[in-house]
Structures are given as C-alpha cells and as structure tokens.
GROMACS .gro file of C-alpha atoms in nm:
model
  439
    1UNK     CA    1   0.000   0.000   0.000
    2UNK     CA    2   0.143   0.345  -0.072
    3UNK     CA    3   0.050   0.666   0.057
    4UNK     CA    4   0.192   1.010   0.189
    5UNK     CA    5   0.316   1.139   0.480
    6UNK     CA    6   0.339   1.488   0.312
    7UNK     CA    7   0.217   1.604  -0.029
    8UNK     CA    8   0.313   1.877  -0.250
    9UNK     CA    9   0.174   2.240  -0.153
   10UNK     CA   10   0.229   2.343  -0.522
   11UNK     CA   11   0.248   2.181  -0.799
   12UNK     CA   12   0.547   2.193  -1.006
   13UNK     CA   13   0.350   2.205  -1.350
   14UNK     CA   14   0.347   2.554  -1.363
   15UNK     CA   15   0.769   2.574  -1.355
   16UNK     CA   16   0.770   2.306  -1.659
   17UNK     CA   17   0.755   2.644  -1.928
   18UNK     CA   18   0.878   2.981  -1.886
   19UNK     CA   19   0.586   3.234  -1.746
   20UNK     CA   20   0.509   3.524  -2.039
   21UNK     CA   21   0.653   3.787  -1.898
   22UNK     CA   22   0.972   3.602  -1.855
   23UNK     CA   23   0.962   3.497  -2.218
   24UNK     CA   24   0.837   3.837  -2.312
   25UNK     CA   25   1.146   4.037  -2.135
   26UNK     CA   26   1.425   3.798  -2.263
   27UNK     CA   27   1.295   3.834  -2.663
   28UNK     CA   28   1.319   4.215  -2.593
   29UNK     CA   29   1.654   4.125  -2.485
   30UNK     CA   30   1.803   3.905  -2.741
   31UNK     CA   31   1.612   4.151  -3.065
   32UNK     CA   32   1.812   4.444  -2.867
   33UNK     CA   33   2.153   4.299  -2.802
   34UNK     CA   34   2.137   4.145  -3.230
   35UNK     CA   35   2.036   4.509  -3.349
   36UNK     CA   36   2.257   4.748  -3.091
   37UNK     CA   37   2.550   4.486  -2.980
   38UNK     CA   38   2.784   4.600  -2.736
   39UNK     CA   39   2.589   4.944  -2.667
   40UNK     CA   40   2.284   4.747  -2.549
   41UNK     CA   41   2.492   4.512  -2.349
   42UNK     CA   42   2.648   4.763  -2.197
   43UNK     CA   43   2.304   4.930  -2.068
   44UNK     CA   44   2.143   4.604  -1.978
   45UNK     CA   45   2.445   4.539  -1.744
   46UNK     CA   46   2.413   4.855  -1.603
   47UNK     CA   47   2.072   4.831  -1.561
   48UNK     CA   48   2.070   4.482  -1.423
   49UNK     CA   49   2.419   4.456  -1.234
   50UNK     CA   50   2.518   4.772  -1.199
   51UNK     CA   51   2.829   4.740  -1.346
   52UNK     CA   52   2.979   4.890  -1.695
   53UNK     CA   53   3.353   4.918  -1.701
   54UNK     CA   54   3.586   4.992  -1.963
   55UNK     CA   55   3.584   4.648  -2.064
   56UNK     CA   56   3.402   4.314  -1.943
   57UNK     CA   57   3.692   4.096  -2.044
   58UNK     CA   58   3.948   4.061  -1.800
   59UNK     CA   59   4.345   4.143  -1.960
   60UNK     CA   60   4.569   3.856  -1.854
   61UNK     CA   61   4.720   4.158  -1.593
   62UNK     CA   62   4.371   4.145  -1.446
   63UNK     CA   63   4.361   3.757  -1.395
   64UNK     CA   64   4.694   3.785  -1.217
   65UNK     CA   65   4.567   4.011  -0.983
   66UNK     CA   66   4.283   3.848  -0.894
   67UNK     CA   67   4.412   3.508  -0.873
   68UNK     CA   68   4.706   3.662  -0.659
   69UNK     CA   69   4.395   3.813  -0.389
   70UNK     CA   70   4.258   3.433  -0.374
   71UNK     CA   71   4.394   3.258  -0.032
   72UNK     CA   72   4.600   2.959  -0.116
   73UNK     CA   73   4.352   2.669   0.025
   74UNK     CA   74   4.101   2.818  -0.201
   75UNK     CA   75   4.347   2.755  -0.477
   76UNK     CA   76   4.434   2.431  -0.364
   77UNK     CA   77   4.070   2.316  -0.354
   78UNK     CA   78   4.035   2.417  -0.704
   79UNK     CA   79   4.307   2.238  -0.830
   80UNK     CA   80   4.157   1.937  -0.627
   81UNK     CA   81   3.851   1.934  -0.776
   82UNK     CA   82   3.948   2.006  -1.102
   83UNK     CA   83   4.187   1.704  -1.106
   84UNK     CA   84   3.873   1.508  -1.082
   85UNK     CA   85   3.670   1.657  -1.305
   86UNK     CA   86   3.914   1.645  -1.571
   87UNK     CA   87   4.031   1.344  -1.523
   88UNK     CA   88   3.644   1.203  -1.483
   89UNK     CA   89   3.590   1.352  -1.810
   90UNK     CA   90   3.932   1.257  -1.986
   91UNK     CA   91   3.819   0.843  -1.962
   92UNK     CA   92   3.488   0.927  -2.072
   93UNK     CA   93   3.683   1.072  -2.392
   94UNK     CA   94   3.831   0.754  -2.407
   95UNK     CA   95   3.570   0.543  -2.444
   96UNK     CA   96   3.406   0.701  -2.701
   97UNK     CA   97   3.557   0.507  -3.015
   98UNK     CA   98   3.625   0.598  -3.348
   99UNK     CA   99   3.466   0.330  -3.596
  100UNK     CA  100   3.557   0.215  -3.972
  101UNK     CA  101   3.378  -0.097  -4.067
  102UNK     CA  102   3.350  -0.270  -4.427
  103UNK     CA  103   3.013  -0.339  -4.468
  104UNK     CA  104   3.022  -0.521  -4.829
  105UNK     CA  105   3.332  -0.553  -5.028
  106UNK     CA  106   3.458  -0.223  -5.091
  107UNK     CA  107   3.212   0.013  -4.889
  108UNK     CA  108   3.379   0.165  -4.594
  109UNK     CA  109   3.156   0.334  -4.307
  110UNK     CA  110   3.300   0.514  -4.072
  111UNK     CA  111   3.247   0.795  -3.760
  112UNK     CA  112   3.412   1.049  -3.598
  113UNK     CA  113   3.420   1.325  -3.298
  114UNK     CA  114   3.501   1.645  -3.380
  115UNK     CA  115   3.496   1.866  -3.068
  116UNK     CA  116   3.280   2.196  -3.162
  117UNK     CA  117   3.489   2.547  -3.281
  118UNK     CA  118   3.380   2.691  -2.971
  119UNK     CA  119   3.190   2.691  -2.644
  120UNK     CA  120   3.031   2.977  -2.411
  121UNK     CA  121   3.006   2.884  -2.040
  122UNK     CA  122   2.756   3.057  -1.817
  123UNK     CA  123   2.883   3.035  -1.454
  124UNK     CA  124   2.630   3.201  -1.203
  125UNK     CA  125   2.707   3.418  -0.969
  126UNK     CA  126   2.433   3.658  -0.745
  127UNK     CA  127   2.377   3.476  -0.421
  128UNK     CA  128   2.564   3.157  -0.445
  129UNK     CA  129   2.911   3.269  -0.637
  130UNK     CA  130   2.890   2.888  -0.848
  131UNK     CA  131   3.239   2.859  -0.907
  132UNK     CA  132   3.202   2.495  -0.940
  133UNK     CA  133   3.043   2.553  -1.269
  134UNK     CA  134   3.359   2.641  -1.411
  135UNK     CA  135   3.486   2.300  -1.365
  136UNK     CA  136   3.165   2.173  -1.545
  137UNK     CA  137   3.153   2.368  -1.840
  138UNK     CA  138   3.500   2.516  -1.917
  139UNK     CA  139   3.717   2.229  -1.818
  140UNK     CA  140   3.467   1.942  -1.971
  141UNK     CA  141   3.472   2.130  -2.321
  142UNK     CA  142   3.852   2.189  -2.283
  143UNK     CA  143   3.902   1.778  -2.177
  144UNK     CA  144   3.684   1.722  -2.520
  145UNK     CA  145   3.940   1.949  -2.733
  146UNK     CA  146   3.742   2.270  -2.799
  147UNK     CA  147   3.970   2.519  -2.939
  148UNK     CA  148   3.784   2.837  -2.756
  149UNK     CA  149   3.606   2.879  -2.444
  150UNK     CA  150   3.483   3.155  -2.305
  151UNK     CA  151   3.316   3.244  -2.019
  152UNK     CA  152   3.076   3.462  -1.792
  153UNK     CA  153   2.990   3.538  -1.483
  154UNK     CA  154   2.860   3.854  -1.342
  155UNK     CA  155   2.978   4.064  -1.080
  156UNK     CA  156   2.844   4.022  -0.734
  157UNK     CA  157   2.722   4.369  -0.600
  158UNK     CA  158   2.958   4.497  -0.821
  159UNK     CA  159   3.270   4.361  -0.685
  160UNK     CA  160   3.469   4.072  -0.867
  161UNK     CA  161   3.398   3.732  -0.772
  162UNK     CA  162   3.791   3.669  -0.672
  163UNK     CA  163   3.738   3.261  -0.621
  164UNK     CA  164   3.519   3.212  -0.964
  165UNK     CA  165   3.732   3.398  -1.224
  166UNK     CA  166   4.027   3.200  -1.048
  167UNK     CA  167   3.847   2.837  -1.102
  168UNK     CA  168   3.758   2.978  -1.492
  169UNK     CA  169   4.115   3.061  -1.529
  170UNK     CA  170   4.294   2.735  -1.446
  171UNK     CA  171   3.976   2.559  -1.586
  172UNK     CA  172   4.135   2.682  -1.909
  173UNK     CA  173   3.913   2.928  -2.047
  174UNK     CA  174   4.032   3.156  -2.366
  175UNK     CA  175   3.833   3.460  -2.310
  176UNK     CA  176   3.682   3.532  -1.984
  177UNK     CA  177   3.442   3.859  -1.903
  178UNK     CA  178   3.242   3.986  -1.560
  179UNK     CA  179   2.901   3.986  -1.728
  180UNK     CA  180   2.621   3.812  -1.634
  181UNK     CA  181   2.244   3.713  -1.733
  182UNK     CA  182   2.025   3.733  -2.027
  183UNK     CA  183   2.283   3.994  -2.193
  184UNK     CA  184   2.619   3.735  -2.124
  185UNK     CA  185   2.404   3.439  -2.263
  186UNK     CA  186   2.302   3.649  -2.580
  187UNK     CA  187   2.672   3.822  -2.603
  188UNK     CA  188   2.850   3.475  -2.612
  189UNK     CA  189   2.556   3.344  -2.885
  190UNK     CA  190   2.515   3.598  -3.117
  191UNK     CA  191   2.876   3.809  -3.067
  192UNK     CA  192   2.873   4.148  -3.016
  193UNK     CA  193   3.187   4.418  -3.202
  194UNK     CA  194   3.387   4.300  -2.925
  195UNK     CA  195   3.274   3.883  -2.850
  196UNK     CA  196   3.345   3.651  -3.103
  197UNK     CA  197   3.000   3.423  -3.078
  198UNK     CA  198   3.026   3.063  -2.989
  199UNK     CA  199   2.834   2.731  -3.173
  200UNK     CA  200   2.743   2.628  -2.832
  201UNK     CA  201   2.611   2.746  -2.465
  202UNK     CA  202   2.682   2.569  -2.147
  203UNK     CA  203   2.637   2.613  -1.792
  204UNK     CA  204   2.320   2.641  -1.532
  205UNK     CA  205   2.135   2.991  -1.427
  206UNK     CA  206   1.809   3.158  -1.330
  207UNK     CA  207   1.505   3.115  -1.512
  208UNK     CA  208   1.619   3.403  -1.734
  209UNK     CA  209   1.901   3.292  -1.828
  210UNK     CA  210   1.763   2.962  -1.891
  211UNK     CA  211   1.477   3.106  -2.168
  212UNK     CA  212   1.755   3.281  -2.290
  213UNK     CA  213   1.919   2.916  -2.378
  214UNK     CA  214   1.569   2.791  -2.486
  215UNK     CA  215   1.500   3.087  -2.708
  216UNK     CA  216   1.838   3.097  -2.897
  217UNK     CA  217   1.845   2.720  -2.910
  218UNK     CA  218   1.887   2.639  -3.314
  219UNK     CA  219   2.061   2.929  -3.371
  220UNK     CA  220   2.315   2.762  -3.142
  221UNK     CA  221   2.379   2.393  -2.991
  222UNK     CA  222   2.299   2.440  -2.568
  223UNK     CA  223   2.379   2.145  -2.296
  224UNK     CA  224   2.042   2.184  -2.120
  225UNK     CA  225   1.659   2.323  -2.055
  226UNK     CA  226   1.760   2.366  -1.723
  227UNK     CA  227   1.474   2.387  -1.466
  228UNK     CA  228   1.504   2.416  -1.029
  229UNK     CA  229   1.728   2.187  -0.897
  230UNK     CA  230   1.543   1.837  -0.783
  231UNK     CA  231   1.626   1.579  -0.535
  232UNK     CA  232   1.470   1.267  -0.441
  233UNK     CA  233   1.594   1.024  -0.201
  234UNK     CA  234   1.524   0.636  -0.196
  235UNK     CA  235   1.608   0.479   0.183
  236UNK     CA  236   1.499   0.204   0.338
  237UNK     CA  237   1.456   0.092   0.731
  238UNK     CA  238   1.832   0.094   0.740
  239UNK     CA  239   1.875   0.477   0.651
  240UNK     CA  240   2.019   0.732   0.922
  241UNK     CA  241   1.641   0.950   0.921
  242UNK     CA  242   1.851   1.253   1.013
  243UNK     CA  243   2.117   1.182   0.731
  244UNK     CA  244   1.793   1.219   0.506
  245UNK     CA  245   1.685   1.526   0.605
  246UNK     CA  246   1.993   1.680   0.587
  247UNK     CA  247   2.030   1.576   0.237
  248UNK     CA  248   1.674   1.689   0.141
  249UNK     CA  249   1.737   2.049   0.282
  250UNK     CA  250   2.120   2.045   0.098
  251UNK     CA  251   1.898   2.080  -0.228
  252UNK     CA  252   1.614   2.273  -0.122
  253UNK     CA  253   1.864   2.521  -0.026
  254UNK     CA  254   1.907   2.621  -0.421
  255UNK     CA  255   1.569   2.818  -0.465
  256UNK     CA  256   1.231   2.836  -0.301
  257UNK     CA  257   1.092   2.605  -0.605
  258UNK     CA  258   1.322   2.318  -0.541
  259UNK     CA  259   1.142   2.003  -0.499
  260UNK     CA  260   1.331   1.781  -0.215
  261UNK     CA  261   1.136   1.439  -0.247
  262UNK     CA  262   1.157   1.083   0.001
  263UNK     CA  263   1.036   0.751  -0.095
  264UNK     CA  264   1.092   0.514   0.191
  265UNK     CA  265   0.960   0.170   0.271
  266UNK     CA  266   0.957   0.277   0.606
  267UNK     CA  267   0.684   0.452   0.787
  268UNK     CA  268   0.876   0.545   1.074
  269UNK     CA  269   1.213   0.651   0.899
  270UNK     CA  270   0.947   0.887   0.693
  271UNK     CA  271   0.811   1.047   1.019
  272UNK     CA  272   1.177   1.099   1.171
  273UNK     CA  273   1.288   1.285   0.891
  274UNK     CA  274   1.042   1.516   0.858
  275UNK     CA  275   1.049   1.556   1.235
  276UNK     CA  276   1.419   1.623   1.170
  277UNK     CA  277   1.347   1.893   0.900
  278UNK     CA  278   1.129   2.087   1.142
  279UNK     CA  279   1.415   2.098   1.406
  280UNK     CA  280   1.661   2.166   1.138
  281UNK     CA  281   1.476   2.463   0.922
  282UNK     CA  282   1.442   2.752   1.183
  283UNK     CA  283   1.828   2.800   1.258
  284UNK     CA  284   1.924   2.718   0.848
  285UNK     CA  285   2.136   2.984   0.758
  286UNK     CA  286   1.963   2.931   0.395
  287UNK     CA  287   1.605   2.913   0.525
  288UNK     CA  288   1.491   3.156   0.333
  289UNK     CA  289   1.533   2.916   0.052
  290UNK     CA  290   1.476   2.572   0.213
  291UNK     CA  291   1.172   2.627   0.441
  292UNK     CA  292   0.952   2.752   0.124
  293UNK     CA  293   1.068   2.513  -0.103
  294UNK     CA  294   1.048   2.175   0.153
  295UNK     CA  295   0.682   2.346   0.272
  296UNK     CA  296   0.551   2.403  -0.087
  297UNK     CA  297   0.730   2.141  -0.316
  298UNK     CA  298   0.872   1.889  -0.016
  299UNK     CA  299   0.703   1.516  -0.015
  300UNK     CA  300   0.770   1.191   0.180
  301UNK     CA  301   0.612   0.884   0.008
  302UNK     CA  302   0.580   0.551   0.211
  303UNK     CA  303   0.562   0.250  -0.043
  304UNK     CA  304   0.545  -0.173   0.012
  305UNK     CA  305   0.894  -0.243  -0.130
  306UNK     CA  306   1.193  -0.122  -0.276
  307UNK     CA  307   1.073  -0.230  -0.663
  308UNK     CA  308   0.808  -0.025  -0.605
  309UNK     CA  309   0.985   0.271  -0.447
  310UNK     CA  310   1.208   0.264  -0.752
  311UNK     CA  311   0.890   0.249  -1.002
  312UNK     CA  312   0.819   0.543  -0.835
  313UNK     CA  313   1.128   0.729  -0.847
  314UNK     CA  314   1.133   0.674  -1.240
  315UNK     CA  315   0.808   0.864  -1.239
  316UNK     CA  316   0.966   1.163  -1.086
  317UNK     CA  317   1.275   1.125  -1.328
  318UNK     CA  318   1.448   1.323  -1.111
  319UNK     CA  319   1.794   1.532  -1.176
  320UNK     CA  320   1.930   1.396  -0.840
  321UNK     CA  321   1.827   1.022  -0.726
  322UNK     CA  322   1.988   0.947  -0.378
  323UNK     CA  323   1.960   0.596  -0.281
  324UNK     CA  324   1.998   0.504   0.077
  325UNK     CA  325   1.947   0.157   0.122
  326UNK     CA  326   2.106  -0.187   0.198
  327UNK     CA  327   2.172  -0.231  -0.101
  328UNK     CA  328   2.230   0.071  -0.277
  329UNK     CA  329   2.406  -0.081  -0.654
  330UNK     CA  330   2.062  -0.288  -0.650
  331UNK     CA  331   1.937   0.084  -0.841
  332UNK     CA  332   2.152   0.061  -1.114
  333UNK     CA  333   1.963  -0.241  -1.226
  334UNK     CA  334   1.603  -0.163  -1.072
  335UNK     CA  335   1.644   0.259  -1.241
  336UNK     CA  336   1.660   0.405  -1.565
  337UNK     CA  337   1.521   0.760  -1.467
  338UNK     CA  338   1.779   0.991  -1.332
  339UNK     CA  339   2.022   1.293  -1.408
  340UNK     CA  340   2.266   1.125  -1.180
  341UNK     CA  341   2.279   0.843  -0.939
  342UNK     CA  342   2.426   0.878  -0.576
  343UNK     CA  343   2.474   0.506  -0.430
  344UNK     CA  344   2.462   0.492  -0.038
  345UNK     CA  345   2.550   0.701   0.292
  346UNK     CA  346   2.886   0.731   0.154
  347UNK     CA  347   2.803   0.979  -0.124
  348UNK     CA  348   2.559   1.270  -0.114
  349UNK     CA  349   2.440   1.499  -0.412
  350UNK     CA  350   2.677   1.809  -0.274
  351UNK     CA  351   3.013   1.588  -0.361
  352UNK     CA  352   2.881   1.581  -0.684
  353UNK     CA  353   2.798   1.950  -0.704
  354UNK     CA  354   3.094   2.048  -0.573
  355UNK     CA  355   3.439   1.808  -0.553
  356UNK     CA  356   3.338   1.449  -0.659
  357UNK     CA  357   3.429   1.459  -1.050
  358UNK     CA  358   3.128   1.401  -1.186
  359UNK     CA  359   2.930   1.672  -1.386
  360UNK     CA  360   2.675   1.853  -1.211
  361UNK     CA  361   2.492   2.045  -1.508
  362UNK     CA  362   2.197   1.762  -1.512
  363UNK     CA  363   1.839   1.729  -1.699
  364UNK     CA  364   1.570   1.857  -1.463
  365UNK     CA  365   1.126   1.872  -1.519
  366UNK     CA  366   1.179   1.523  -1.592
  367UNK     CA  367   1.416   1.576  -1.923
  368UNK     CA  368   1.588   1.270  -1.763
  369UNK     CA  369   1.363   1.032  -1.889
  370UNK     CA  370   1.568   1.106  -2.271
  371UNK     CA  371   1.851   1.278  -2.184
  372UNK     CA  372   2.169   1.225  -1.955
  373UNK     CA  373   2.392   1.534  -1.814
  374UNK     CA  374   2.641   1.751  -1.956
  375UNK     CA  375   2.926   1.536  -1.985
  376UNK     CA  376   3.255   1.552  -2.265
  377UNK     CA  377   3.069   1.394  -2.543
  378UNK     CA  378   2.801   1.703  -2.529
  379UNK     CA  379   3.110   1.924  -2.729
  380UNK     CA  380   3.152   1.645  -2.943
  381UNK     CA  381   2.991   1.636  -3.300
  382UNK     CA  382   2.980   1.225  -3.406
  383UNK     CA  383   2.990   1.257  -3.755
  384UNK     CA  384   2.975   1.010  -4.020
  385UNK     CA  385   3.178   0.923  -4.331
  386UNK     CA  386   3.150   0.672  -4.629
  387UNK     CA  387   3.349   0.575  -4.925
  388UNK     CA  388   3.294   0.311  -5.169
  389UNK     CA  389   3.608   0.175  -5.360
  390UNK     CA  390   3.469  -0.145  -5.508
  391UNK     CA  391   3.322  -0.025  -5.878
  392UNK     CA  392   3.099  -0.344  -5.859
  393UNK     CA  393   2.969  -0.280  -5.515
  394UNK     CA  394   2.908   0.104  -5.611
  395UNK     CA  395   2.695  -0.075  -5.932
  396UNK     CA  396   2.504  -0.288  -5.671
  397UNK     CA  397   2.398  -0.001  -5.462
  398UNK     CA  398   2.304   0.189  -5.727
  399UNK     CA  399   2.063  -0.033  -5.898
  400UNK     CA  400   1.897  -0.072  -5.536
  401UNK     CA  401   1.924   0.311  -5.476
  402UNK     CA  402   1.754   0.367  -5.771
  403UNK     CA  403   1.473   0.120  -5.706
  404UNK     CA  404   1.403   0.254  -5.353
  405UNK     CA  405   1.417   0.612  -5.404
  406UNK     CA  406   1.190   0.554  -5.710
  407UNK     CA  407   0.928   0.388  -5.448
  408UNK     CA  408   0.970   0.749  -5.271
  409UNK     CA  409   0.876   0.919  -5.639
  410UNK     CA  410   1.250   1.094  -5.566
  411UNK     CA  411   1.394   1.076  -5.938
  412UNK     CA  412   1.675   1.293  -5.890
  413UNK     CA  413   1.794   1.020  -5.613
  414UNK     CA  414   1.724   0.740  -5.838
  415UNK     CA  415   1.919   0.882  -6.124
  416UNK     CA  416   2.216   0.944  -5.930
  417UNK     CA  417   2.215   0.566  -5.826
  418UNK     CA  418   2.171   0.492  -6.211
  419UNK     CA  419   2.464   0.672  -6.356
  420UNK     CA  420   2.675   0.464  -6.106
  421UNK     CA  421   2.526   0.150  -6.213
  422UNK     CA  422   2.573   0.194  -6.557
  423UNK     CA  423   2.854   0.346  -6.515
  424UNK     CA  424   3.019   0.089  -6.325
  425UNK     CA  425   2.804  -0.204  -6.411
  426UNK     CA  426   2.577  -0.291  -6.671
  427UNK     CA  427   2.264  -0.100  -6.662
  428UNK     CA  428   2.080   0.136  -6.901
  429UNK     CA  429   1.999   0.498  -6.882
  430UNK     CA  430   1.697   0.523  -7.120
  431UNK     CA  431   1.615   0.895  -6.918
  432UNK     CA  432   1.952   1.034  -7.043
  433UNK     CA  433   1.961   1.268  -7.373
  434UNK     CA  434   2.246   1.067  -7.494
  435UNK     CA  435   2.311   0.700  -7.405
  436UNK     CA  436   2.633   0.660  -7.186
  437UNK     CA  437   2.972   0.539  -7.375
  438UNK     CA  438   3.054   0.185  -7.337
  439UNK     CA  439   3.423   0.037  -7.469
   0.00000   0.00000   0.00000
C-alpha cells in the first residue's frame, strides 16, 4: 500500500515552461543585443548589475591580480577538484571510439568526434558565487578538445567574484568577461563588435538565463533546458532519518521552487525525517530558501517495497536520485530515470555539485527520462563518413538506390544511383539525352 506522509503544496506544472513575462522580457533582450551589440549590453548590465567598465573581459594583468587576492587553500581546492573533473571527463573521452567498418566488399563506413569550434560557459554568480560551474563547463569542453572557451559570470554587487574567475582561469578558459544574465548568454551566442560568438552554450542559471538558452536554441547547440534543482531520495529501514533530512534540505537550499522528495519503505524513517526537517529549518542559515521550497514542493512517500519505491522514483525522473538503502548498486539495475545516481551514505548529491568529478549540469522537469547530463561527449559532434572503392559494389547499390528512391517518387535520387550503375556495371539509362559510352 502506498500513501503520503506529506504532499506537495504546489504543484510543479506551472515551472515546466517559462511564465510570459519572462519569455516576453528575454525576446526584448536578445532583438536588442542582435540590433545594438555592445551598446545594449552595456546598458542592460548597467541596468541589471550595476556594473559597466571599460571592458568586461578581464586582460591577462587582471587575472593575475585576482588570482594573486585568492587565499592559497582556495586555490588548492580548485586544483583538487578540477583534477577530478578532468580526469572524470578525460576516460569518458576515451571510451568514445572511433569506428571504420566494411560493410560489403569495398564500402567503408566510418564515424568520428570532432569537438565543436567553440563553447560559451555561463557560470552564475548573485547569491551563491557557483564557481564549481567552471569546472563543469569550461574544463569538460577543454578535456573534449574545444579550441575556444569563453566564459561569464557577473559581478556580485559589483565587486569581482575573486574565487570564480580563479576556477575559470585554471579551468582553461580563452576569453573570460564579468558579465552576467540574459545579456552574457546572448553576447557569447550571437557576438557582439567585441565577442566573437560561440556554436554552443553551457552552464546552469536563473530562469532568465535559462529562456535565454531555450529561445536561442537552433541558432546555437545548448547542454540543457535547465529547470530548479530536484532531489529525491530512496532509503529504506536501514537509513540514518537525520542523514535524510539533511540531504533533502542540501537541495532545497538552491531556490524556493526546489522540490526535495523521500520515498521510503519505512513509515517510521518517513516520520523521523520530517520531524528532523522541522528541528533543522528555523536555525538554516539558507532558510529563506529551504523552508519555502520543503513546505511548498517537499514530499515523503511511504511505499510496500523497494521495486516499487524505484517504479516510483522513475516517475519523478528526477535530476538527483539518492539511494539510501542496503543495497544501494541494487538501483543501477532496478532505475533508468535519473540525471545522476548517488549510491549509499557514503556519497551525497553536494560531492557531486561540488568536488566528486562528476558533472553537475543535469536534466531537470523530468528531461531525464531522454537525456543524460552535460558530460565531454556534449562538445563532441559524431559525424559520419562513407566511401565506396569497389566499382561493382558502387553498381550494386546503385541499382537498389535507384529502385528505392523511385518507391519514394524521388527521381533525382534514383538517377544518381543509375549513372553509377551503368557506369560501373551494366545498366541502361533510357532517361539520359544521350546514351552513356561503353568500350
């Protein structure tokens, strides 16, 4: 028997598309920035940030200065986590294989990865300075051999975010500039007299930034439709209930429309932890955040079993699926839903926001149920090749090609099949003016 210890307050169909006015401000946005360029990024960064220097790239004199203000644990942490990510993301590289195969005698098929020209990271900054984004965006694309990277990331009450331009930097960017929202996003996509634009946009932000991404997407390649960050936990009897809670408020902490979600096979674990959460919320230093997203988009599920908690879970398709169980690997069979998968007490969702080496740009609204995360093969273009040598295969396929696209009432196909079979084999042309020259 299932049923609910605590539902929902709002539902989160109302987040799954951008509100009007959202959608409404950002296309002002974007038409302004492509007609004026740097003029109107320069007023909507005023306007918005409060912050219009000389230039929004930082000169390589700049970066030193800033990365010499930056205490040296900070810089060491950096370097930490960046050694995973990168090298997280360099075996991923590796196991993505070039192919040739012979498929008949004389036809050779074959794909490649070519990393894009360039990529445009977005790292956020405003409240939570998400210097860990660098690591996601700049250093993936770099691991997956993109020539250019640039990045953003705006000032924060119009000081420079020290730590952040110092994880961009040895993240490897090219280019990087203090500018941040809808006019960064649109600077980096379309270019401006002074940006080069990019083929592709990476990298998480508010829901302004994110229409931004969904409005220019087609006019350029983008990681994500990024939505509030989600968590759902799966625990059984043998979970630590105040563990849980602490890991549902970790991710309700992002932004009051956060949903923070437990499935437990366990009655009483389920009435700990939100016991726990009560005691927790009032002295949160990011309350303001938690308590309305836990109150309004928090739920605790009970469920018979495990196979059905994990039925469950797949419903939700959740970016972040924390599984606190006995058996915790027991998901990678039972699961197929998921941005990623965190397996036991061990692990928790903030090691892989933050140090753990996996990437933390992730499919949210329940985009997991097609799509996986950002990851090194998202700067990758798999592209395909074919050659036939063999004249008698090349006759073969185009006595077929001619026959099939005919079916299709495509005669410019066909005929391009039929010169290579007569050409190369034995066929006729009777459709061309004058009949092809045999020895």
């Amino acid at each position: 028997m299932t049923f609910a210890l605590k539902r929902a307050e709002q539902t989160s169909a109302a987040t799954t598309t951008s509100l009007p006015d959202v959608q409404e401000k950002v296309a002002a946005i974007i038409a302004d920035i492509r007609a004026r360029g740097d003029e109107a990024v320069r007023e909507h960064s005023a306007r918005f940030d409060k912050w219009e220097p000389e230039a929004f790239r930082l000169s390589q004199a700049q970066i030193g200065e800033i990365m010499a203000r930056v205490p040296e644990q900070v810089i060491a942490d950096i370097e930490f986590v960046q050694e995973q990510v990168r090298g997280f993301a360099q075996k991923q590289l590796e196991s993505m294989r070039e192919i040739e195969v012979e498929t008949l005698p004389g036809v050779h098929l074959g794909h490649k990865h070519i990393p894009v020209a360039a990529a445009g990271a977005y790292v956020p900054g405003g409240r939570y300075p998400l210097l860990a984004s660098a690591h996601m965006t700049i250093l993936t694309a770099k691991a997956a051999g993109v020539p250019r990277v640039i990045a953003c990331t705006p000032p924060i009450r119009g000081e420079v975010p020290d730590a952040t331009v110092a994880a961009m930097h040895l993240a490897g960017a090219d280019e990087i500039y203090l500018l941040g929202g809808v006019q960064a996003v649109v600077s980096m996509a379309l270019g401006t007299e002074t940006i080069e634009p990019v083929d592709m946009l990476a990298g998480p932000g508010n829901a302004f930034v994110a229409e931004a991404k969904r409005q220019l997407f087609g006019e350029i390649g983008i990681d994500l439709f990024a939505g509030p960050t989600e968590v759902l936990v799966v625990a059984d009897d043998s979970a630590d209930p105040f563990v849980v809670a602490v890991d549902l408020l970790s991710q309700a902490e992002h932004g009051p429309d956060s949903p923070a979600v437990l499935i437990t096979t366990s009655e009483s674990l389920g009435r700990k932890v939100i016991e726990h959460i009560d005691a927790l919320l009032p002295e949160m230093p990011t309350r303001d955040n938690a308590e309305p997203a836990w109150r309004d988009h928090g739920e605790v599920h009970v469920v018979a079993d495990l196979d059905e908690a994990y039925r469950m879970a797949d419903t939700y398709a959740s970016e972040h699926v924390q599984i606190l169980t006995e058996q915790p690997r027991e998901a990678l069979d039972k699961m197929r839903n998921y941005g990623a998968l965190f397996l036991g007490e061990g692990t928790c969702v903030s090691y892989g926001d933050k140090v753990i080496g996996t990437n933390h740009v992730l499919p949210t609204r329940g985009a997991a149920r097609y799509t996986g995360g950002l990851w090194v093969g998202k700067y990758l273009k798999t592209v395909t090749y074919q050659e036939v040598t063999d004249p008698a295969a090349s006759a073969h396929l185009g006595e077929v090609c001619g026959r099939a696209a005919r079916v299709e009432l495509f005669e410019g196909h066909a005929r391009s099949g039929d010169v290579r079979a007569a050409k190369h084999g034995t066929a006729d042309l009777p459709w061309a003016p004058n009949a092809l020259a045999r020895p």
